[in-house]
XYZ file of C-alpha atoms in Angstrom:
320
model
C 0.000 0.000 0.000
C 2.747 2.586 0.913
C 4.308 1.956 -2.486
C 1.581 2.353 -4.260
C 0.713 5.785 -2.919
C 5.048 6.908 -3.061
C 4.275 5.751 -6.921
C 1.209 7.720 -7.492
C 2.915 10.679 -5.645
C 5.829 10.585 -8.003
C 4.120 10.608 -10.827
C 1.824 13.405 -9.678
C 5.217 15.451 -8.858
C 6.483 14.655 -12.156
C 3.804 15.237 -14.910
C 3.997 18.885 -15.495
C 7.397 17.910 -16.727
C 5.906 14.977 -19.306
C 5.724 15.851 -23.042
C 7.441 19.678 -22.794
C 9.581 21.049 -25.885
C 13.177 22.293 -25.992
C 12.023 25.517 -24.784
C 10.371 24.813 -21.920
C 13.375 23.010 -20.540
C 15.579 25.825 -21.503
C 13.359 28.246 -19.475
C 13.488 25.972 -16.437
C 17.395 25.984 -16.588
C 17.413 30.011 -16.982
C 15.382 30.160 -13.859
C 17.203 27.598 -11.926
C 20.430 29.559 -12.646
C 19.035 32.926 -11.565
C 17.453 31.610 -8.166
C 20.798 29.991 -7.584
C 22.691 33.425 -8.645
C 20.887 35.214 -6.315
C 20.575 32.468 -3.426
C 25.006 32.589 -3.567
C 24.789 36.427 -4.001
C 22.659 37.058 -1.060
C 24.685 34.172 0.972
C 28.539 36.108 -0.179
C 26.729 39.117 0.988
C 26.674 37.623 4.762
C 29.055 38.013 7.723
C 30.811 34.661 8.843
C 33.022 34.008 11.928
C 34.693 30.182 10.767
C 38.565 28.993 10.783
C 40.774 28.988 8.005
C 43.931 28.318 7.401
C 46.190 31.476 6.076
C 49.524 31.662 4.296
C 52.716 32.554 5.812
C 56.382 33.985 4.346
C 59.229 33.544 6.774
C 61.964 36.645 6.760
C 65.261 35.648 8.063
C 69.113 35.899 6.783
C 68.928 33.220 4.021
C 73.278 33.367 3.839
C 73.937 33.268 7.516
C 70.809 30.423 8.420
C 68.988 27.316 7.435
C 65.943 25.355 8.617
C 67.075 21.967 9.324
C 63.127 21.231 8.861
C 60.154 22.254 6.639
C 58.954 25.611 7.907
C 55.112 26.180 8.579
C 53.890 27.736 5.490
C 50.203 28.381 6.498
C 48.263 28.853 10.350
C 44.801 28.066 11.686
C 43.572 30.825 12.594
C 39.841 32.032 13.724
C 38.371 34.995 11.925
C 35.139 37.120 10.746
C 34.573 38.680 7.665
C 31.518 38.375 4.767
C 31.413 35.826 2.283
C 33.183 37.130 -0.743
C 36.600 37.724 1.396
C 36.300 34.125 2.898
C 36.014 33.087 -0.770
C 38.780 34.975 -1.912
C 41.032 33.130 0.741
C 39.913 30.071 0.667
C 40.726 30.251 -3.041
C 44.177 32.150 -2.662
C 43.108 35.006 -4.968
C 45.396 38.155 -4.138
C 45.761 36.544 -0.772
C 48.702 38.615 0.890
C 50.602 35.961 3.363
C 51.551 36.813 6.850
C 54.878 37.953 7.242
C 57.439 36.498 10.007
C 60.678 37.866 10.527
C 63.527 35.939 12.646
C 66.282 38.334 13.636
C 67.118 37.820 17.297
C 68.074 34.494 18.901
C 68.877 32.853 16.023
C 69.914 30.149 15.005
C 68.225 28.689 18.385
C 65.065 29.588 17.954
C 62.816 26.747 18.275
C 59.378 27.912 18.545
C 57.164 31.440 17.903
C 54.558 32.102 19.890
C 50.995 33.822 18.963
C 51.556 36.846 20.030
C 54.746 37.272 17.751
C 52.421 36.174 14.821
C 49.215 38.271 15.602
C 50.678 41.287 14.456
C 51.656 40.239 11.404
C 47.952 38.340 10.929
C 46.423 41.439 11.309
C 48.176 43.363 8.819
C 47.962 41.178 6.197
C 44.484 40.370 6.669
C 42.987 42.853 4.531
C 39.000 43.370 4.621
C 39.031 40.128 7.482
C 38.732 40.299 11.163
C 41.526 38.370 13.207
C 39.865 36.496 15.838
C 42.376 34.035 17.192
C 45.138 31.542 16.637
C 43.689 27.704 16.621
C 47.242 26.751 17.625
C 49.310 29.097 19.866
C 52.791 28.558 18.849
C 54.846 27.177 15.449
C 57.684 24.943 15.866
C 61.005 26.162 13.719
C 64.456 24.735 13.994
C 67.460 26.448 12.243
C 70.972 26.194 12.105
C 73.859 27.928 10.845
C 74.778 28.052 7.347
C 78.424 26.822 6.601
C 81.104 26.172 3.845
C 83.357 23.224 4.063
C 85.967 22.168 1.319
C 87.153 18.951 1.561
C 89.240 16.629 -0.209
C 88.211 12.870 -1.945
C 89.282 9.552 -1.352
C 87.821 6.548 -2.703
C 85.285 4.457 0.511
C 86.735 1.375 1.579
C 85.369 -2.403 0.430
C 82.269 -3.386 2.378
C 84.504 -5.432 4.934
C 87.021 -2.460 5.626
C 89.598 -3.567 3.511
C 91.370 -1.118 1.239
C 90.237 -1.311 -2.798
C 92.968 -2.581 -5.131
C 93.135 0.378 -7.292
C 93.618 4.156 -6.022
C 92.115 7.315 -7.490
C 92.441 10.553 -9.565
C 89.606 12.530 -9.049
C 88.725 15.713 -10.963
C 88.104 18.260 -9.499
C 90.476 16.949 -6.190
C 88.286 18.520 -3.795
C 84.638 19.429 -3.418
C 82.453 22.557 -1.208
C 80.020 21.259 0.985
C 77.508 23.870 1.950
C 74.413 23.439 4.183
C 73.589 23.284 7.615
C 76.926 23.269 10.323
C 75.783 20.266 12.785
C 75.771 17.910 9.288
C 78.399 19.852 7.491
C 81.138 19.507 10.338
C 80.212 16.075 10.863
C 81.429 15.174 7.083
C 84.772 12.924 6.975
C 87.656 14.354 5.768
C 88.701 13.202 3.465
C 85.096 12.580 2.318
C 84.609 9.102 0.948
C 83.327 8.270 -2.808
C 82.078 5.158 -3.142
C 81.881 3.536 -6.245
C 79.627 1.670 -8.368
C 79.164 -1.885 -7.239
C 80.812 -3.246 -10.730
C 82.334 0.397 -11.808
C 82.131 0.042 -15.836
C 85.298 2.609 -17.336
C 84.803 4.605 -19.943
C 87.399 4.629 -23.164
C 89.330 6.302 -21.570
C 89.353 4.715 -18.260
C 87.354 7.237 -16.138
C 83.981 7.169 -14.041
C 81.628 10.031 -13.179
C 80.712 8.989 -9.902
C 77.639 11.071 -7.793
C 79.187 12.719 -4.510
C 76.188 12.418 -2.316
C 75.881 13.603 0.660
C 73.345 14.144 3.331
C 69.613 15.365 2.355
C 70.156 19.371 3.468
C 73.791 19.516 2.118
C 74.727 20.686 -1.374
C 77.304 20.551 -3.185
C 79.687 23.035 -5.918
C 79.440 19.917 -8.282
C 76.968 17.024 -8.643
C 79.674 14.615 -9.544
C 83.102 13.810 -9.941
C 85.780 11.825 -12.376
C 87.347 9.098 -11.657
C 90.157 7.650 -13.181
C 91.431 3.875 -11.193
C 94.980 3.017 -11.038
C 96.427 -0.052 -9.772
C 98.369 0.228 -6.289
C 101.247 -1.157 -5.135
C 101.548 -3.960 -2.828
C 103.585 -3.837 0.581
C 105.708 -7.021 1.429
C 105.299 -7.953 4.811
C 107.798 -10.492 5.815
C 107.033 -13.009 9.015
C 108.334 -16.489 10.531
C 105.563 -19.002 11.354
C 105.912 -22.204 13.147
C 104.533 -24.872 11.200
C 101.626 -27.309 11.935
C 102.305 -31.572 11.639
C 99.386 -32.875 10.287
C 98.665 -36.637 10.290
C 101.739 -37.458 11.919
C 100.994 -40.323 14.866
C 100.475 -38.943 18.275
C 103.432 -39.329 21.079
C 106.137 -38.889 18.960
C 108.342 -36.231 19.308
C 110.046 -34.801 15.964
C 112.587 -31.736 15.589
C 112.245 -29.474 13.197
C 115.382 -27.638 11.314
C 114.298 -24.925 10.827
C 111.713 -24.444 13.626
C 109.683 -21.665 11.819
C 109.386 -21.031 8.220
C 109.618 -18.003 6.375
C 106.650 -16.720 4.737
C 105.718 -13.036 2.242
C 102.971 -11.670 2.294
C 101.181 -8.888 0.426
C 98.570 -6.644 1.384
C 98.022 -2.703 0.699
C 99.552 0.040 2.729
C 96.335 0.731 5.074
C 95.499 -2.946 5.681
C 99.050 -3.528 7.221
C 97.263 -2.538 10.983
C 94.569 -4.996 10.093
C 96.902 -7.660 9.565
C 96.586 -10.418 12.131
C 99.488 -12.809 11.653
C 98.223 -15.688 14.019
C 95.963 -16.574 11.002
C 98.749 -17.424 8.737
C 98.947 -20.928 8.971
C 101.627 -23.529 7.463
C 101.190 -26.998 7.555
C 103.758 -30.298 6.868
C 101.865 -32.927 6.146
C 102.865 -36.910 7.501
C 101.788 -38.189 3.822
C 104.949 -36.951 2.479
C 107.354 -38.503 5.084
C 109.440 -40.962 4.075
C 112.370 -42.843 6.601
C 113.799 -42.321 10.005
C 114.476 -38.319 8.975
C 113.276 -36.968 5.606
C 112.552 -32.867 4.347
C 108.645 -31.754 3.644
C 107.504 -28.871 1.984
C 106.114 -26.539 3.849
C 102.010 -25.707 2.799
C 100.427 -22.330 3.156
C 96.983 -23.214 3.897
C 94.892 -20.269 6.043
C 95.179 -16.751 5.268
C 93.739 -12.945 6.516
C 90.859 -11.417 4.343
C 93.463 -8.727 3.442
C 96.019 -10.754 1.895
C 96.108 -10.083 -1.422
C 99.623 -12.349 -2.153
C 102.029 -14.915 -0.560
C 104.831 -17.355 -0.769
C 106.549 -19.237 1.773
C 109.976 -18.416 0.863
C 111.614 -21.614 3.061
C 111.702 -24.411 0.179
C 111.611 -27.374 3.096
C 111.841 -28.181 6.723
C 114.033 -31.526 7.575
C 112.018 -33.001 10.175
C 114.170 -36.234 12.503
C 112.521 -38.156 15.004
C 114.213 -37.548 18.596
């Protein structure tokens, strides 16, 4: 029954509209439009108190300071005004921002407070009545703005050993510029790291990014690099030698008692160098008789070892 009559009423609703020409419809829209021009004219026309949020510009010394984060660039802020200067605002048309200069205290600053903004809200709200601040106080954080020039050197392997080529690098040093807490913190000299499998060029030369932290910049985006092999140091060392497979309670003497053994390695890995694993073994399978000579086995070496060669030929070994 209720359908029925929500049918009937519908159609009763909707019949003047049944079986009307172009024109008619086009006289409905014209008067739709006017009572709706005159409905948001007479509403624009109206006083409002609401919140919006309002641009701001931030004055400080750009070459002595930087913000270390994003500053605010708009406020909540409470205010009155009639319709068509809400609208203009809301859709940023000639909207004059707030202006907020930072002179004293600087760079540690951390925070400015309403009544430091109001003023500057009130001027710059043209034809609109400054109520209030929805939030009393903006968070800033700045900090100085320094230069730092600082020489290259290529990073070191994953593990901390030193790469087997060294570098050329054009230009030989870069300028660091950005905030000082990040800048001073920068190694010197400041490490590029290559490409996982660096790919040369004809000529044998990489441009490699410099990177760098996020606020930093620097005079160039990249640098050349043209590899070079290194030289090796020689790092001489006597090891006593290890019997393997020989049979247990049998005492044997060894002539000589340690064996000479080179080693290579590159200059700054020589600190790194842990000699206790370099390990020479004679091994029983090779003795022959009451007293015979073995050759002596380098079998365990150090990451950084890049070459080595025991330089004793054999060991006579005699049962005592």
């Amino acid at each position: 029954m209720f359908f029925n009559r929500s049918i009937r009423l519908l159609r009763w609703f909707t019949s003047p509209f049944y079986g009307q020409g172009r024109s008619y419809w086009q006289a409905v829209t014209a008067c739709f439009l006017v009572a709706s021009t005159f409905w948001l004219l007479n509403a624009l026309s109206k006083t409002y108190t609401t919140r919006i949020l309002y641009p701001l510009a931030w004055r400080y010394n750009e070459a002595r300071y930087i913000p270390v984060q994003p500053l605010p660039t708009e406020v909540a802020v409470n205010v009155t005004g009639r319709g068509w200067k809400l609208l203009r605002k809301q859709l940023m048309l000639d909207v004059k921002p707030a202006e907020i200069s930072l002179q004293r205290g600087m760079p540690a600053t951390r925070y400015v407070t309403g009544a430091a903004v109001r003023p500057a809200l009130q001027t710059a709200m043209e034809g609109l009545q400054f109520n209030y601040l929805i939030s009393d106080t903006l968070w800033v954080s700045f900090d100085r703005l320094v230069k730092r020039q600082l020489p290259l050197a290529l990073s070191p392997a994953a593990d901390g050993s030193a790469l087997p080529y060294a570098a050329v690098f054009e230009p030989k040093s870069v300028v660091f510029k950005g905030p000082a807490e990040q800048v001073e913190a920068l190694a010197d000299p400041y490490p590029v790291h290559l490409p996982q499998a660096p790919a040369s060029s004809t000529n044998g030369t990489l441009r490699v990014p410099i990177g760098g932290p996020e606020l930093v910049v620097t005079n160039v985006p990249e640098v050349k690099v043209r590899l070079q092999p290194r030289p090796l140091v020689v790092v001489a060392m006597q090891v006593v030698p290890e019997l393997v497979g020989f049979p247990a309670g049998v005492n044997y003497e060894l002539q000589p008692a340690t064996v000479r053994v080179r080693v290579q390695c590159f200059q700054e890995d020589t600190a790194r160098l842990d000699r206790s694993q370099v390990h020479v073994q004679l091994r029983f399978g090779s003795f022959i008789g009451p007293d015979s000579t073995l050759q002596p086995i380098l079998t365990d070496m150090p990451d950084v070892v890049r070459g080595s060669r025991v330089v004793t030929p054999a060991v006579r070994i005699a049962r005592k």
